[in-house]
mmCIF file of C-alpha atoms in Angstrom:
data_model
loop_
_atom_site.group_PDB
_atom_site.id
_atom_site.type_symbol
_atom_site.label_atom_id
_atom_site.label_comp_id
_atom_site.label_asym_id
_atom_site.label_seq_id
_atom_site.Cartn_x
_atom_site.Cartn_y
_atom_site.Cartn_z
ATOM 1 C CA LEU N 872 -33.037 -45.747 61.722
ATOM 2 C CA ALA N 873 -32.718 -43.378 58.955
ATOM 3 C CA GLN N 874 -35.936 -41.854 57.655
ATOM 4 C CA ALA N 875 -36.761 -43.223 53.974
ATOM 5 C CA ASP N 876 -37.210 -40.624 51.088
ATOM 6 C CA PRO N 877 -40.884 -39.553 50.875
ATOM 7 C CA PRO N 878 -42.368 -41.147 47.765
ATOM 8 C CA MET N 879 -41.988 -39.000 44.705
ATOM 9 C CA THR N 880 -45.598 -37.227 43.563
ATOM 10 C CA LEU N 881 -46.476 -36.760 40.169
ATOM 11 C CA GLU N 882 -45.862 -33.037 40.736
ATOM 12 C CA ASN N 883 -42.567 -33.435 41.809
ATOM 13 C CA PHE N 884 -41.653 -35.638 39.072
ATOM 14 C CA LEU N 885 -43.035 -33.293 36.508
ATOM 15 C CA LEU N 886 -40.904 -30.398 37.961
ATOM 16 C CA TYR N 887 -37.944 -32.329 37.886
ATOM 17 C CA SER N 888 -38.487 -33.220 34.665
ATOM 18 C CA VAL N 889 -38.810 -29.775 33.395
ATOM 19 C CA ASN N 890 -35.788 -28.337 35.467
ATOM 20 C CA LEU N 891 -33.638 -31.297 33.665
ATOM 21 C CA SER N 892 -34.892 -30.345 30.511
ATOM 22 C CA LEU N 893 -34.131 -26.608 30.871
ATOM 23 C CA VAL N 894 -30.789 -27.451 31.932
ATOM 24 C CA VAL N 895 -30.234 -29.493 28.820
ATOM 25 C CA LEU N 896 -31.665 -26.923 26.661
ATOM 26 C CA LEU N 897 -29.281 -24.396 28.043
ATOM 27 C CA ILE N 898 -26.037 -26.671 27.721
ATOM 28 C CA THR N 899 -27.233 -27.569 24.112
ATOM 29 C CA GLY N 900 -27.675 -23.929 23.330
ATOM 30 C CA ILE N 901 -24.345 -23.160 24.603
ATOM 31 C CA LEU N 902 -22.481 -25.620 22.684
ATOM 32 C CA GLU N 903 -24.434 -24.973 19.390
ATOM 33 C CA ALA N 904 -23.547 -21.045 19.950
ATOM 34 C CA VAL N 905 -19.911 -22.054 20.454
ATOM 35 C CA TYR N 906 -19.935 -24.319 17.339
ATOM 36 C CA GLN N 907 -21.745 -21.875 15.243
ATOM 37 C CA GLN N 908 -19.027 -19.011 16.331
ATOM 38 C CA TYR N 909 -16.370 -21.736 15.189
ATOM 39 C CA LEU N 910 -17.841 -22.229 11.737
ATOM 40 C CA LEU N 911 -18.362 -18.461 11.496
ATOM 41 C CA ARG N 912 -14.537 -17.920 12.398
ATOM 42 C CA LEU N 913 -13.679 -20.708 9.998
ATOM 43 C CA SER N 914 -15.963 -19.445 7.116
ATOM 44 C CA GLN N 915 -14.330 -15.844 7.842
ATOM 45 C CA LYS N 916 -11.113 -16.996 7.449
ATOM 46 C CA GLN N 917 -11.525 -19.253 4.297
ATOM 47 C CA LYS N 918 -13.094 -15.712 2.899
ATOM 48 C CA ASN N 919 -10.132 -13.724 3.886
ATOM 49 C CA ASP N 920 -7.545 -16.477 2.396
ATOM 50 C CA LEU N 921 -9.529 -16.572 -0.713
ATOM 51 C CA GLN N 922 -9.511 -12.442 -1.206
ATOM 52 C CA ARG N 923 -5.886 -12.803 -0.383
ATOM 53 C CA GLN N 924 -5.196 -15.158 -2.839
ATOM 54 C CA GLN N 925 -7.197 -13.390 -5.431
ATOM 55 C CA ALA N 926 -4.952 -10.072 -4.378
ATOM 56 C CA GLU N 927 -1.908 -11.693 -4.803
ATOM 57 C CA ASN N 928 -3.089 -13.083 -8.243
ATOM 58 C CA LYS N 929 -4.225 -9.489 -9.508
ATOM 59 C CA LEU N 930 -0.930 -8.252 -8.131
ATOM 60 C CA ARG N 931 1.400 -10.612 -10.222
ATOM 61 C CA ALA N 932 -0.701 -9.595 -13.158
ATOM 62 C CA LEU N 933 -0.367 -6.219 -12.871
ATOM 63 C CA ARG N 934 3.651 -6.487 -12.118
ATOM 64 C CA GLY N 935 4.037 -8.425 -15.283
ATOM 65 C CA LYS N 936 2.088 -5.427 -16.908
ATOM 66 C CA ILE N 937 4.182 -2.424 -15.313
ATOM 67 C CA ASN N 938 7.593 -4.002 -15.152
ATOM 68 C CA PRO N 939 8.350 -4.293 -19.134
ATOM 69 C CA HIS N 940 7.049 -0.705 -19.764
ATOM 70 C CA PHE N 941 9.240 0.461 -17.075
ATOM 71 C CA LEU N 942 12.549 -1.353 -18.712
ATOM 72 C CA PHE N 943 11.425 -0.210 -21.978
ATOM 73 C CA ASN N 944 10.652 3.594 -21.223
ATOM 74 C CA SER N 945 14.167 3.628 -19.122
ATOM 75 C CA LEU N 946 16.179 2.343 -22.081
ATOM 76 C CA ASN N 947 14.624 4.442 -24.755
ATOM 77 C CA THR N 948 15.392 7.157 -22.306
ATOM 78 C CA VAL N 949 19.158 6.737 -22.174
ATOM 79 C CA SER N 950 19.425 6.641 -26.239
ATOM 80 C CA SER N 951 18.950 10.334 -26.227
ATOM 81 C CA PRO N 952 21.473 11.333 -23.047
ATOM 82 C CA LEU N 953 23.875 8.990 -24.717
ATOM 83 C CA TYR N 954 24.026 10.697 -27.906
ATOM 84 C CA ARG N 955 24.223 14.276 -26.532
ATOM 85 C CA ASP N 956 26.175 14.216 -23.077
ATOM 86 C CA ALA N 957 28.050 11.151 -22.048
ATOM 87 C CA ASP N 958 28.511 12.063 -18.171
ATOM 88 C CA LYS N 959 24.540 12.612 -17.874
ATOM 89 C CA ALA N 960 23.920 9.109 -19.680
ATOM 90 C CA GLU N 961 26.311 7.623 -17.211
ATOM 91 C CA ARG N 962 24.740 8.894 -14.381
ATOM 92 C CA PHE N 963 21.772 7.975 -15.825
ATOM 93 C CA VAL N 964 22.808 4.489 -15.913
ATOM 94 C CA GLU N 965 24.462 4.236 -12.619
ATOM 95 C CA GLU N 966 20.842 5.446 -11.115
ATOM 96 C CA LEU N 967 18.975 2.772 -13.170
ATOM 97 C CA SER N 968 21.409 0.031 -11.688
ATOM 98 C CA THR N 969 20.299 1.141 -8.581
ATOM 99 C CA VAL N 970 16.586 1.027 -9.366
ATOM 100 C CA TYR N 971 16.706 -1.848 -10.797
ATOM 101 C CA ARG N 972 18.366 -3.654 -8.143
ATOM 102 C CA TYR N 973 16.074 -2.517 -5.711
ATOM 103 C CA LEU N 974 13.334 -4.022 -7.653
ATOM 104 C CA LEU N 975 14.646 -7.211 -8.171
ATOM 105 C CA ARG N 976 15.475 -7.581 -4.055
ATOM 106 C CA ASN N 977 12.129 -6.114 -3.130
ATOM 107 C CA TYR N 978 9.639 -6.364 -5.675
ATOM 108 C CA ASP N 979 7.913 -9.559 -4.259
ATOM 109 C CA ASP N 980 7.970 -8.366 -0.924
ATOM 110 C CA ASN N 981 4.867 -7.379 1.010
ATOM 111 C CA LEU N 982 6.625 -4.564 3.035
ATOM 112 C CA THR N 983 9.743 -2.579 3.330
ATOM 113 C CA THR N 984 11.245 0.362 5.312
ATOM 114 C CA LEU N 985 10.496 3.632 4.604
ATOM 115 C CA GLU N 986 14.166 4.398 4.783
ATOM 116 C CA ASN N 987 14.969 1.892 1.711
ATOM 117 C CA GLU N 988 12.012 3.265 -0.112
ATOM 118 C CA ILE N 989 13.268 6.759 0.178
ATOM 119 C CA LYS N 990 16.876 5.789 -0.948
ATOM 120 C CA PHE N 991 15.257 4.042 -3.823
ATOM 121 C CA ILE N 992 13.072 6.591 -5.045
ATOM 122 C CA ARG N 993 15.913 9.293 -4.737
ATOM 123 C CA SER N 994 17.453 7.220 -7.614
ATOM 124 C CA TYR N 995 14.218 6.855 -9.550
ATOM 125 C CA ALA N 996 13.777 10.476 -9.352
ATOM 126 C CA ALA N 997 17.094 10.909 -10.539
ATOM 127 C CA LEU N 998 16.215 9.214 -13.844
ATOM 128 C CA LEU N 999 12.919 11.158 -14.111
ATOM 129 C CA LEU N 1000 14.930 14.728 -13.719
ATOM 130 C CA ILE N 1001 17.475 13.478 -16.204
ATOM 131 C CA ARG N 1002 14.674 12.341 -18.623
ATOM 132 C CA PHE N 1003 12.525 15.375 -18.434
ATOM 133 C CA ASP N 1004 15.288 17.743 -18.041
ATOM 134 C CA GLY N 1005 13.576 21.380 -17.098
ATOM 135 C CA SER N 1006 9.808 19.888 -17.229
ATOM 136 C CA LEU N 1007 9.842 18.122 -13.959
ATOM 137 C CA GLN N 1008 10.734 19.493 -10.337
ATOM 138 C CA ILE N 1009 10.596 16.902 -7.305
ATOM 139 C CA ARG N 1010 11.007 17.925 -3.818
ATOM 140 C CA MET N 1011 11.437 15.232 -0.910
ATOM 141 C CA GLN N 1012 11.189 15.738 2.664
ATOM 142 C CA PRO N 1013 10.924 12.545 4.408
ATOM 143 C CA ASN N 1014 11.002 12.593 8.246
ATOM 144 C CA GLU N 1015 13.683 10.330 9.357
ATOM 145 C CA LYS N 1016 12.269 9.360 12.743
ATOM 146 C CA LEU N 1017 9.742 7.550 10.267
ATOM 147 C CA PHE N 1018 12.179 5.585 8.401
ATOM 148 C CA PRO N 1019 11.790 2.608 10.524
ATOM 149 C CA PHE N 1020 8.195 2.356 9.546
ATOM 150 C CA LEU N 1021 6.754 -0.105 6.714
ATOM 151 C CA LEU N 1022 4.999 0.520 3.572
ATOM 152 C CA PRO N 1023 4.688 -1.753 0.283
ATOM 153 C CA PRO N 1024 7.969 -1.613 -1.619
ATOM 154 C CA THR N 1025 7.525 0.724 -4.822
ATOM 155 C CA ALA N 1026 4.569 2.051 -3.823
ATOM 156 C CA VAL N 1027 5.893 5.744 -4.132
ATOM 157 C CA GLN N 1028 7.530 4.803 -7.682
ATOM 158 C CA LEU N 1029 4.220 3.145 -8.864
ATOM 159 C CA LEU N 1030 2.414 6.900 -8.048
ATOM 160 C CA LEU N 1031 5.127 8.873 -9.392
ATOM 161 C CA ALA N 1032 4.942 7.073 -13.026
ATOM 162 C CA TYR N 1033 1.026 7.599 -12.730
ATOM 163 C CA ILE N 1034 1.386 11.245 -12.104
ATOM 164 C CA ILE N 1035 4.088 11.413 -15.064
ATOM 165 C CA ARG N 1036 2.035 9.248 -17.413
ATOM 166 C CA THR N 1037 -1.102 11.682 -16.814
ATOM 167 C CA ASN N 1038 0.180 14.867 -16.610
ATOM 168 C CA ILE N 1039 1.474 17.277 -19.031
ATOM 169 C CA LEU N 1040 5.017 18.292 -18.459
ATOM 170 C CA SER N 1041 6.845 20.909 -20.483
ATOM 171 C CA ALA N 1042 9.482 23.487 -19.684
ATOM 172 C CA SER N 1043 6.974 26.496 -19.954
ATOM 173 C CA ALA N 1044 4.643 24.450 -17.346
ATOM 174 C CA PRO N 1045 6.756 22.228 -15.308
ATOM 175 C CA LEU N 1046 5.364 19.472 -13.382
ATOM 176 C CA TYR N 1047 5.942 19.870 -9.451
ATOM 177 C CA ILE N 1048 6.003 16.691 -7.233
ATOM 178 C CA ARG N 1049 6.514 16.735 -3.552
ATOM 179 C CA VAL N 1050 7.047 13.766 -1.366
ATOM 180 C CA TYR N 1051 7.071 14.351 2.417
ATOM 181 C CA THR N 1052 5.332 12.722 5.678
ATOM 182 C CA GLU N 1053 2.781 13.992 7.403
ATOM 183 C CA ARG N 1054 1.796 12.400 10.786
ATOM 184 C CA ASN N 1055 1.068 8.247 10.155
ATOM 185 C CA CYS N 1056 1.583 8.791 6.173
ATOM 186 C CA LEU N 1057 3.890 9.005 3.186
ATOM 187 C CA VAL N 1058 2.179 12.040 1.231
ATOM 188 C CA VAL N 1059 3.083 12.334 -2.453
ATOM 189 C CA GLU N 1060 1.340 15.478 -4.472
ATOM 190 C CA ASN N 1061 1.688 17.222 -7.626
ATOM 191 C CA ASN N 1062 0.086 20.233 -9.442
ATOM 192 C CA ARG N 1063 -2.460 18.839 -11.868
ATOM 193 C CA GLN N 1064 -1.718 19.131 -15.869
ATOM 194 C CA PRO N 1065 -3.988 16.143 -16.626
ATOM 195 C CA LYS N 1066 -3.662 14.811 -20.150
ATOM 196 C CA THR N 1067 -7.136 14.108 -21.721
ATOM 197 C CA GLN N 1068 -6.323 10.972 -23.404
ATOM 198 C CA ALA N 1069 -4.330 9.466 -20.482
ATOM 199 C CA ILE N 1070 -7.798 9.212 -18.766
ATOM 200 C CA GLN N 1071 -8.936 6.610 -21.480
ATOM 201 C CA THR N 1072 -5.969 3.971 -20.633
ATOM 202 C CA GLY N 1073 -6.855 2.868 -17.074
ATOM 203 C CA THR N 1074 -4.731 3.582 -13.919
ATOM 204 C CA PRO N 1075 -2.546 0.110 -13.541
ATOM 205 C CA GLU N 1076 -0.533 1.892 -11.195
ATOM 206 C CA LEU N 1077 -3.137 2.996 -8.719
ATOM 207 C CA ASP N 1078 -4.871 -0.635 -9.205
ATOM 208 C CA GLU N 1079 -1.544 -2.072 -8.000
ATOM 209 C CA ILE N 1080 -1.080 0.232 -4.765
ATOM 210 C CA PHE N 1081 -4.637 -0.418 -3.957
ATOM 211 C CA THR N 1082 -4.179 -4.113 -4.256
ATOM 212 C CA ARG N 1083 -1.025 -4.393 -2.282
ATOM 213 C CA TYR N 1084 -2.530 -2.114 0.618
ATOM 214 C CA SER N 1085 -5.661 -4.685 0.564
ATOM 215 C CA LEU N 1086 -3.083 -7.291 1.671
ATOM 216 C CA LEU N 1087 -2.592 -5.234 4.711
ATOM 217 C CA GLU N 1088 -5.192 -5.057 7.568
ATOM 218 C CA ASN N 1089 -6.807 -1.633 8.613
ATOM 219 C CA LYS N 1090 -4.834 0.533 5.893
ATOM 220 C CA GLU N 1091 -6.611 2.610 3.614
ATOM 221 C CA ILE N 1092 -5.024 4.990 0.927
ATOM 222 C CA ASP N 1093 -6.523 8.388 0.925
ATOM 223 C CA ILE N 1094 -6.850 10.074 -2.364
ATOM 224 C CA VAL N 1095 -7.712 14.023 -2.411
ATOM 225 C CA GLU N 1096 -8.251 15.560 -6.179
ATOM 226 C CA SER N 1097 -9.102 18.654 -7.230
ATOM 227 C CA ASP N 1098 -9.035 20.864 -10.541
ATOM 228 C CA THR N 1099 -5.147 22.165 -9.303
ATOM 229 C CA LEU N 1100 -3.965 19.279 -6.903
ATOM 230 C CA PHE N 1101 -3.449 15.390 -6.807
ATOM 231 C CA ARG N 1102 -2.679 14.066 -3.181
ATOM 232 C CA VAL N 1103 -2.299 10.767 -2.141
ATOM 233 C CA SER N 1104 -1.573 9.606 1.356
ATOM 234 C CA LEU N 1105 0.018 6.292 2.040
ATOM 235 C CA PRO N 1106 -0.420 4.825 5.441
ATOM 236 C CA LEU N 1107 2.598 3.837 7.391
ATOM 237 C CA GLN N 1108 3.028 0.829 10.074
ATOM 238 C CA ASP N 1109 5.420 0.180 12.490
ATOM 239 C CA GLN N 1110 7.822 -2.936 12.546
ATOM 240 C CA ILE N 1111 4.814 -4.990 14.584
ATOM 241 C CA HIS N 1112 2.320 -4.217 11.725
ATOM 242 C CA GLN N 1113 0.541 -1.584 13.996
ATOM 243 C CA THR N 1114 -0.312 1.685 12.440
ATOM 244 C CA ALA N 1115 1.985 4.312 13.096
ATOM 245 C CA SER N 1116 0.947 6.614 15.517
ATOM 246 C CA LEU N 1117 3.417 9.396 15.602
ATOM 247 C CA SER N 1118 2.100 12.774 15.572
ATOM 248 C CA LEU N 1119 4.860 14.923 13.571
ATOM 249 C CA PRO N 1120 4.480 18.697 12.539
ATOM 250 C CA PHE N 1121 4.344 19.371 9.034
ATOM 251 C CA ASN N 1122 7.534 21.328 7.729
ATOM 252 C CA PRO N 1123 6.812 23.123 4.568
ATOM 253 C CA ALA N 1124 10.822 23.431 3.812
ATOM 254 C CA TYR N 1125 11.227 20.710 1.206
ATOM 255 C CA GLU N 1126 14.923 19.581 0.288
ATOM 256 C CA LYS N 1127 15.361 19.370 -3.519
ATOM 257 C CA ILE N 1128 17.079 16.235 -4.712
#
């Protein structure tokens, strides 16, 4: 005959109840932690979505301010070469059409290849060199191995526009601008010849660049400014949105446009 279970004593009942309560508390704690983690992730996603939407709204507002100014300055510039030099004016109009085709096709994109951006900047720089004949020098030396990498479109053009707007240009004291790649960045630098009145007009070009990069993860712009030098390093990223990690030696030789 099977032996009957011994009767449960009060001590055994209390011990069983305590163990059961501990198991229930443990399971409840785990479920609560999982739920709180879910709420935290949901809250962070909603926060990121809100910040992204705010950044995109700010970007659209900045674009609305900058684009008309660029068109007005370009058309204002072309009137002078047309009057003095028909060949130069024709070249200016051709480069201007290239610039505007790029703006219309890429301005609303978050990213473009470095190759496309450099082609665009060569045309934009050609406009600047015609406009500021003898007062401006631009040298470019991007590493073609980085051409597949990505950056926000028109970021370099905005930097050049900011540099031109905030510095003095003259035949006796030309402004020198260099555009080159260094490690995982596209670098734009110039000798500083600041206009005092330009400081009071704000920095819409830099604001737009920072806003564009705020839409990308783990991408910080580096700015170095001294009495004689202004330098901005724009991070590049690869085709799968990872930071470019190529370590390339800096070549001091520059190819003039």
